[in-house]
Coordinates of N, CA and C in Angstrom, one line a residue:
M286 N 60.4 141.8 101.4 CA 60.5 141.3 100.0 C 61.4 140.1 99.9
V287 N 61.0 139.1 99.3 CA 61.7 137.9 99.1 C 62.2 137.8 97.7
T288 N 63.5 137.6 97.5 CA 64.0 137.4 96.2 C 64.3 135.9 95.9
I289 N 63.9 135.5 94.8 CA 64.1 134.1 94.4 C 65.2 134.1 93.3
Y290 N 66.2 133.4 93.6 CA 67.3 133.3 92.7 C 67.2 132.0 91.9
E291 N 67.2 132.1 90.6 CA 67.1 131.0 89.7 C 68.4 130.7 89.1
R292 N 68.9 129.5 89.1 CA 70.2 129.2 88.5 C 70.0 129.0 87.0
K293 N 70.9 129.6 86.2 CA 70.8 129.4 84.8 C 71.5 128.1 84.5
P294 N 71.2 127.4 83.4 CA 71.8 126.1 83.1 C 73.3 126.1 83.1
H295 N 74.0 127.2 82.7 CA 75.4 127.2 82.6 C 76.0 127.5 84.0
E296 N 75.2 127.7 85.0 CA 75.7 128.0 86.4 C 75.5 126.8 87.3
R297 N 75.2 125.7 86.7 CA 74.9 124.5 87.6 C 76.2 124.1 88.4
K298 N 75.9 123.7 89.6 CA 77.0 123.3 90.5 C 77.5 121.9 90.1
L299 N 78.8 121.8 90.2 CA 79.4 120.5 89.9 C 79.3 119.6 91.1
G300 N 79.4 118.3 90.9 CA 79.4 117.4 92.0 C 78.0 116.7 92.2
L301 N 77.8 116.1 93.3 CA 76.5 115.4 93.5 C 75.5 116.3 94.1
S302 N 74.3 116.2 93.6 CA 73.2 116.9 94.2 C 72.7 116.1 95.4
R303 N 72.0 116.7 96.3 CA 71.5 115.9 97.5 C 70.7 114.7 97.0
R304 N 69.9 114.9 96.0 CA 69.0 113.8 95.5 C 69.9 112.7 95.0
E305 N 71.0 113.0 94.2 CA 71.9 112.0 93.7 C 72.6 111.3 94.8
L306 N 73.0 112.0 95.9 CA 73.7 111.4 97.0 C 72.8 110.4 97.7
L307 N 71.5 110.8 97.9 CA 70.6 109.9 98.6 C 70.3 108.7 97.7
K308 N 70.2 108.9 96.4 CA 69.9 107.8 95.5 C 71.0 106.8 95.5
R309 N 72.3 107.2 95.6 CA 73.4 106.3 95.7 C 73.6 105.7 97.1
G310 N 72.9 106.2 98.0 CA 72.9 105.6 99.4 C 74.1 106.1 100.2
G311 N 74.5 107.3 99.9 CA 75.7 107.8 100.7 C 76.8 108.0 99.7
A312 N 78.0 108.2 100.3 CA 79.2 108.5 99.5 C 79.8 107.2 98.9
G313 N 79.5 106.1 99.5 CA 80.1 104.8 99.0 C 79.3 103.7 99.4
A314 N 79.6 102.5 98.9 CA 78.9 101.3 99.3 C 79.2 100.9 100.7
L315 N 78.2 100.4 101.4 CA 78.4 100.0 102.8 C 79.1 98.6 102.8
L316 N 80.2 98.6 103.5 CA 80.9 97.3 103.8 C 80.8 97.0 105.2
V317 N 80.4 95.8 105.6 CA 80.3 95.3 106.9 C 81.5 94.5 107.3
I318 N 82.1 94.7 108.4 CA 83.2 94.0 108.9 C 82.7 93.0 110.0
S319 N 82.9 91.7 109.8 CA 82.4 90.8 110.7 C 83.4 89.7 110.9
G320 N 83.9 89.6 112.1 CA 84.9 88.6 112.4 C 86.2 88.8 111.6
S321 N 86.5 87.8 110.7 CA 87.6 88.0 109.8 C 87.2 88.1 108.3
A322 N 86.0 88.8 108.1 CA 85.5 89.0 106.8 C 85.1 90.4 106.5
V323 N 85.1 90.8 105.3 CA 84.5 92.1 104.8 C 83.3 91.6 103.9
I324 N 82.1 92.1 104.2 CA 80.9 91.7 103.5 C 80.2 92.9 102.9
S325 N 79.7 92.7 101.7 CA 78.8 93.7 101.1 C 77.4 93.2 101.0
P326 N 76.5 93.5 102.0 CA 75.2 93.0 102.0 C 74.4 93.5 100.8
E327 N 74.7 94.6 100.3 CA 73.9 95.2 99.2 C 74.1 94.4 97.9
Y328 N 75.4 93.9 97.7 CA 75.7 93.2 96.5 C 76.0 91.8 96.6
A329 N 75.8 91.2 97.8 CA 75.9 89.8 98.1 C 77.3 89.2 97.8
W330 N 78.3 89.8 98.3 CA 79.6 89.2 98.2 C 80.4 89.4 99.5
G331 N 81.4 88.6 99.7 CA 82.2 88.7 100.9 C 83.6 88.3 100.6
L332 N 84.5 88.7 101.5 CA 85.9 88.5 101.4 C 86.5 88.1 102.7
E333 N 87.0 86.9 102.8 CA 87.5 86.4 104.1 C 89.0 86.8 104.1
T334 N 89.5 87.3 105.3 CA 90.9 87.6 105.4 C 91.6 86.6 106.3
T335 N 92.9 86.4 106.0 CA 93.6 85.4 106.7 C 94.7 86.0 107.6
S336 N 95.3 87.1 107.0 CA 96.4 87.7 107.7 C 96.2 89.2 108.1
L337 N 95.7 90.0 107.2 CA 95.4 91.4 107.5 C 94.1 91.5 108.2
K338 N 93.9 92.6 109.0 CA 92.7 92.8 109.7 C 91.6 93.1 108.7
P339 N 90.3 92.7 108.9 CA 89.2 93.0 108.0 C 89.1 94.5 107.8
E340 N 89.3 95.3 108.8 CA 89.2 96.8 108.7 C 90.2 97.3 107.7
T341 N 91.4 96.7 107.7 CA 92.5 97.0 106.8 C 92.1 96.7 105.4
M342 N 91.5 95.5 105.2 CA 91.0 95.1 103.8 C 89.9 96.0 103.3
A343 N 89.0 96.4 104.2 CA 87.9 97.3 103.8 C 88.5 98.6 103.3
T344 N 89.5 99.1 104.1 CA 90.1 100.4 103.7 C 90.9 100.2 102.4
L345 N 91.5 99.1 102.2 CA 92.3 98.8 101.0 C 91.3 98.8 99.8
I346 N 90.2 98.3 99.9 CA 89.2 98.3 98.9 C 88.8 99.7 98.5
Q347 N 88.6 100.6 99.5 CA 88.3 102.0 99.2 C 89.5 102.7 98.6
V348 N 90.7 102.4 99.1 CA 91.9 103.0 98.5 C 92.1 102.6 97.0
A349 N 91.8 101.3 96.7 CA 91.9 100.8 95.4 C 90.9 101.6 94.5
R350 N 89.7 101.7 95.0 CA 88.7 102.4 94.2 C 89.1 103.9 94.0
D351 N 89.7 104.5 94.9 CA 90.2 105.9 94.8 C 91.4 106.1 93.9
I352 N 92.2 105.0 93.8 CA 93.4 105.1 92.9 C 93.0 104.9 91.5
Y353 N 92.2 103.9 91.3 CA 91.7 103.6 89.9 C 90.1 103.6 90.0
P354 N 89.6 104.9 89.9 CA 88.1 105.0 90.0 C 87.3 104.6 88.7
H355 N 86.5 103.7 88.9 CA 85.6 103.3 87.8 C 84.2 103.1 88.4
D356 N 83.3 104.0 88.2 CA 82.0 103.9 88.9 C 81.2 102.7 88.4
Q357 N 81.5 102.2 87.2 CA 80.7 101.1 86.7 C 81.3 99.7 87.2
V358 N 82.5 99.7 87.8 CA 83.1 98.5 88.3 C 82.6 98.3 89.8
P359 N 82.0 97.2 90.1 CA 81.5 96.9 91.4 C 82.7 96.6 92.4
D360 N 82.5 96.9 93.7 CA 83.5 96.7 94.7 C 84.1 95.3 94.8
K361 N 83.3 94.3 94.4 CA 83.8 92.9 94.5 C 85.1 92.7 93.7
Y362 N 85.2 93.4 92.5 CA 86.4 93.3 91.7 C 87.6 94.0 92.3
Y363 N 87.3 95.1 93.0 CA 88.4 95.8 93.8 C 88.8 94.9 95.0
A364 N 87.9 94.2 95.6 CA 88.2 93.3 96.7 C 89.1 92.1 96.2
I365 N 88.7 91.6 95.0 CA 89.5 90.5 94.4 C 90.9 91.0 94.1
A366 N 91.0 92.3 93.7 CA 92.3 92.9 93.3 C 93.2 93.1 94.5
V367 N 92.7 93.4 95.7 CA 93.5 93.7 96.9 C 93.7 92.4 97.7
K368 N 93.0 91.3 97.4 CA 93.1 90.1 98.2 C 94.5 89.6 98.1
G369 N 95.3 89.8 97.1 CA 96.7 89.4 97.0 C 97.5 90.0 98.1
H370 N 97.2 91.2 98.6 CA 98.0 91.7 99.7 C 97.8 90.9 101.0
D371 N 96.6 90.4 101.2 CA 96.3 89.5 102.4 C 97.1 88.2 102.2
E372 N 97.1 87.6 101.0 CA 97.8 86.4 100.8 C 99.3 86.6 100.9
T373 N 99.9 87.7 100.4 CA 101.3 88.0 100.6 C 101.7 88.2 102.0
A374 N 100.8 88.9 102.7 CA 101.0 89.2 104.2 C 101.1 88.0 105.0
A375 N 100.4 86.9 104.6 CA 100.4 85.7 105.3 C 101.8 85.0 105.2
K376 N 102.5 85.2 104.1 CA 103.8 84.6 103.9 C 105.0 85.6 104.3
D377 N 104.7 86.9 104.2 CA 105.8 87.8 104.4 C 105.4 88.9 105.5
P378 N 106.0 88.7 106.7 CA 105.7 89.6 107.8 C 106.0 91.1 107.4
A379 N 107.0 91.3 106.6 CA 107.4 92.7 106.2 C 106.3 93.3 105.4
H380 N 105.7 92.6 104.5 CA 104.6 93.1 103.7 C 103.4 93.4 104.6
K381 N 103.1 92.5 105.5 CA 102.0 92.7 106.4 C 102.2 94.0 107.2
E382 N 103.4 94.2 107.7 CA 103.7 95.4 108.4 C 103.5 96.7 107.5
L383 N 104.0 96.6 106.3 CA 103.9 97.7 105.3 C 102.4 98.1 105.1
I384 N 101.6 97.1 104.9 CA 100.2 97.4 104.6 C 99.4 97.9 105.9
E385 N 99.6 97.1 107.0 CA 98.9 97.5 108.2 C 99.3 98.9 108.7
K386 N 100.6 99.2 108.6 CA 101.1 100.5 109.0 C 100.7 101.6 108.0
G387 N 100.7 101.3 106.8 CA 100.3 102.2 105.7 C 98.8 102.6 105.9
I388 N 97.9 101.7 106.2 CA 96.5 102.0 106.4 C 96.3 102.7 107.7
A389 N 97.1 102.3 108.8 CA 97.0 103.1 110.1 C 97.4 104.5 109.9
D390 N 98.5 104.8 109.1 CA 98.9 106.1 108.9 C 97.9 106.9 108.1
L391 N 97.3 106.3 107.1 CA 96.3 106.9 106.3 C 95.1 107.3 107.2
D392 N 94.6 106.3 108.0 CA 93.5 106.6 108.9 C 93.8 107.8 109.9
K393 N 95.1 107.8 110.4 CA 95.5 108.9 111.3 C 95.4 110.2 110.6
K394 N 95.9 110.3 109.3 CA 95.9 111.5 108.6 C 94.5 112.0 108.3
A395 N 93.6 111.0 108.1 CA 92.2 111.3 107.8 C 91.4 111.9 109.0
G396 N 91.9 111.7 110.2 CA 91.2 112.2 111.3 C 90.3 111.2 112.1
S397 N 89.3 111.6 112.8 CA 88.6 110.8 113.7 C 87.8 109.7 113.0
G398 N 87.3 109.9 111.9 CA 86.5 108.8 111.2 C 87.3 107.9 110.4
G399 N 88.6 108.1 110.3 CA 89.5 107.3 109.4 C 89.3 107.6 108.0
Y400 N 90.0 106.9 107.1 CA 90.0 107.1 105.7 C 88.6 106.8 105.1
R401 N 88.0 105.7 105.5 CA 86.7 105.3 105.0 C 85.6 106.3 105.5
G402 N 85.9 107.0 106.6 CA 84.9 107.9 107.1 C 84.9 109.2 106.4
L403 N 85.9 109.5 105.5 CA 85.8 110.7 104.7 C 84.7 110.6 103.7
G404 N 83.8 111.5 103.6 CA 82.6 111.3 102.8 C 82.8 111.7 101.3
W405 N 83.9 112.4 101.0 CA 84.0 112.9 99.7 C 85.3 112.3 99.0
E406 N 85.2 111.9 97.8 CA 86.3 111.3 97.1 C 87.5 112.3 97.0
E407 N 87.2 113.6 96.8 CA 88.2 114.6 96.7 C 89.1 114.7 98.0
Q408 N 88.5 114.5 99.1 CA 89.3 114.5 100.4 C 90.2 113.3 100.4
R409 N 89.7 112.1 100.0 CA 90.5 110.9 100.0 C 91.6 111.0 99.0
V410 N 91.3 111.5 97.9 CA 92.4 111.6 96.8 C 93.4 112.6 97.3
A411 N 93.1 113.7 98.0 CA 94.1 114.6 98.5 C 95.0 113.9 99.4
L412 N 94.5 113.0 100.3 CA 95.3 112.3 101.2 C 96.3 111.3 100.4
L413 N 95.7 110.7 99.4 CA 96.5 109.8 98.6 C 97.7 110.5 97.9
K414 N 97.4 111.7 97.4 CA 98.4 112.5 96.8 C 99.6 112.8 97.7
E415 N 99.2 113.0 99.0 CA 100.3 113.3 100.0 C 101.2 112.1 100.2
I416 N 100.7 110.9 100.0 CA 101.5 109.7 100.3 C 101.9 108.9 99.0
E417 N 101.7 109.5 97.9 CA 101.9 108.8 96.6 C 103.4 108.3 96.4
K418 N 104.3 108.9 97.1 CA 105.7 108.5 96.9 C 106.2 107.5 97.9
T419 N 105.3 107.1 98.9 CA 105.7 106.1 99.9 C 105.7 104.7 99.4
P420 N 106.5 103.8 100.0 CA 106.5 102.4 99.6 C 105.1 101.8 99.7
F421 N 104.3 102.2 100.7 CA 103.0 101.6 100.9 C 102.1 101.9 99.6
F422 N 102.0 103.2 99.2 CA 101.2 103.6 98.1 C 101.7 102.9 96.8
Q423 N 103.0 102.8 96.6 CA 103.5 102.2 95.4 C 103.2 100.7 95.4
A424 N 103.3 100.1 96.5 CA 102.9 98.6 96.6 C 101.5 98.4 96.2
V425 N 100.6 99.2 96.7 CA 99.2 99.1 96.5 C 98.9 99.4 95.0
R426 N 99.3 100.6 94.5 CA 99.1 101.0 93.2 C 99.7 100.0 92.2
G427 N 100.9 99.6 92.4 CA 101.6 98.7 91.5 C 100.9 97.3 91.4
G428 N 100.4 96.8 92.5 CA 99.6 95.6 92.5 C 98.3 95.7 91.8
L429 N 97.7 96.8 91.9 CA 96.4 97.0 91.3 C 96.4 97.0 89.7
V430 N 97.5 97.5 89.2 CA 97.6 97.6 87.7 C 97.3 96.3 87.1
V431 N 97.9 95.2 87.7 CA 97.7 93.9 87.2 C 96.5 93.2 87.7
S432 N 96.3 93.3 89.1 CA 95.2 92.5 89.7 C 93.8 93.0 89.4
L433 N 93.7 94.3 89.1 CA 92.3 94.8 88.8 C 92.0 94.5 87.3
Y434 N 92.9 94.9 86.4 CA 92.7 94.9 85.0 C 92.9 93.5 84.3
N435 N 93.4 92.6 85.1 CA 93.6 91.2 84.5 C 92.4 90.3 84.8
Q436 N 91.4 90.8 85.4 CA 90.2 90.0 85.7 C 89.3 90.0 84.5
K437 N 89.2 88.8 83.9 CA 88.4 88.6 82.7 C 86.9 89.1 82.9
E438 N 86.4 89.0 84.1 CA 85.0 89.4 84.4 C 84.9 91.0 84.2
V439 N 86.0 91.7 84.4 CA 85.9 93.2 84.3 C 86.0 93.6 82.8
W440 N 86.6 92.8 82.0 CA 86.9 93.3 80.6 C 85.6 93.7 79.9
P441 N 84.5 93.0 80.0 CA 83.3 93.5 79.2 C 82.8 94.9 79.7
I442 N 83.1 95.2 81.0 CA 82.6 96.5 81.5 C 83.3 97.6 80.7
F443 N 84.6 97.3 80.4 CA 85.4 98.3 79.6 C 85.3 98.2 78.1
G444 N 84.5 97.2 77.7 CA 84.4 97.0 76.2 C 85.6 96.2 75.6
Y445 N 86.4 95.6 76.4 CA 87.5 94.8 75.9 C 87.1 93.4 75.7
E446 N 87.4 92.9 74.5 CA 86.9 91.5 74.2 C 88.0 90.5 74.5
G447 N 89.1 90.9 74.9 CA 90.2 89.9 75.3 C 91.2 89.8 74.1
E448 N 92.1 88.8 74.3 CA 93.1 88.6 73.2 C 92.4 88.2 71.9
S449 N 93.0 88.4 70.8 CA 92.4 88.1 69.5 C 92.9 86.9 68.8
Y450 N 94.1 86.4 69.2 CA 94.7 85.3 68.5 C 93.8 84.1 68.4
S451 N 93.2 83.7 69.5 CA 92.3 82.5 69.5 C 91.1 82.7 68.6
K452 N 90.8 84.0 68.3 CA 89.6 84.3 67.5 C 89.9 84.6 66.0
G453 N 91.2 84.4 65.6 CA 91.6 84.6 64.2 C 92.3 85.9 64.1
G454 N 92.7 86.6 65.1 CA 93.4 87.9 65.0 C 92.5 89.1 64.8
Y455 N 93.2 90.2 64.7 CA 92.4 91.5 64.6 C 92.0 91.7 63.1
I456 N 92.9 91.3 62.2 CA 92.6 91.6 60.8 C 91.4 90.9 60.3
A457 N 91.2 89.7 60.7 CA 90.0 88.9 60.3 C 88.7 89.3 61.1
R458 N 88.9 90.2 62.0 CA 87.7 90.6 62.9 C 87.4 92.1 62.9
G459 N 87.6 92.7 61.7 CA 87.1 94.1 61.6 C 88.2 95.1 61.8
F460 N 89.5 94.7 61.8 CA 90.6 95.7 61.9 C 90.5 96.7 60.8
N461 N 90.2 96.2 59.6 CA 90.2 97.1 58.4 C 88.8 97.6 58.0
D462 N 87.9 97.5 58.9 CA 86.5 97.9 58.6 C 86.4 99.4 58.8
I463 N 86.3 100.2 57.8 CA 86.3 101.6 57.9 C 85.0 102.2 57.4
E464 N 83.9 101.6 57.8 CA 82.6 102.1 57.4 C 82.3 103.5 57.9
W465 N 83.0 103.9 59.0 CA 82.8 105.2 59.6 C 83.4 106.3 58.8
L466 N 84.2 106.0 57.8 CA 84.9 107.1 57.0 C 84.1 107.7 56.0

């Protein structure tokens, strides 16, 4: 006798279904490391590195996405946000060592596939929680607050129109519009 179990709507599993995982093309976007660049063939953008290793930059992009996760924000904006670490590392050997060593330690904690090899966001976030008090994590997180959210190209994704002064201020642009009441 074969019993068929049917899941009730309130018993649905959380997380990605196999179909959703395949539709997204795996756990994350594919980044190709070539020479001194990190390239996204799927979305046609690239990031050339000058001081940090391309592998380090690719992992930094993933770390940035895991620290401030926004599914609707493409990887290229995270790449722009972490590019400052490469520029600073070119001028400051101590910063270069901090970032390279921080990524190497993170890859070591992650195991054989490294940090980017972890397929599930929950696993990567658990690793980040372990290191959240380290200078490496604080440097990356602190830089992202400004470098990610100060990109004008990202503002429309969040519904932010930008500053209002040049457009007459908030009062003249619907501040007191209470049609919803």
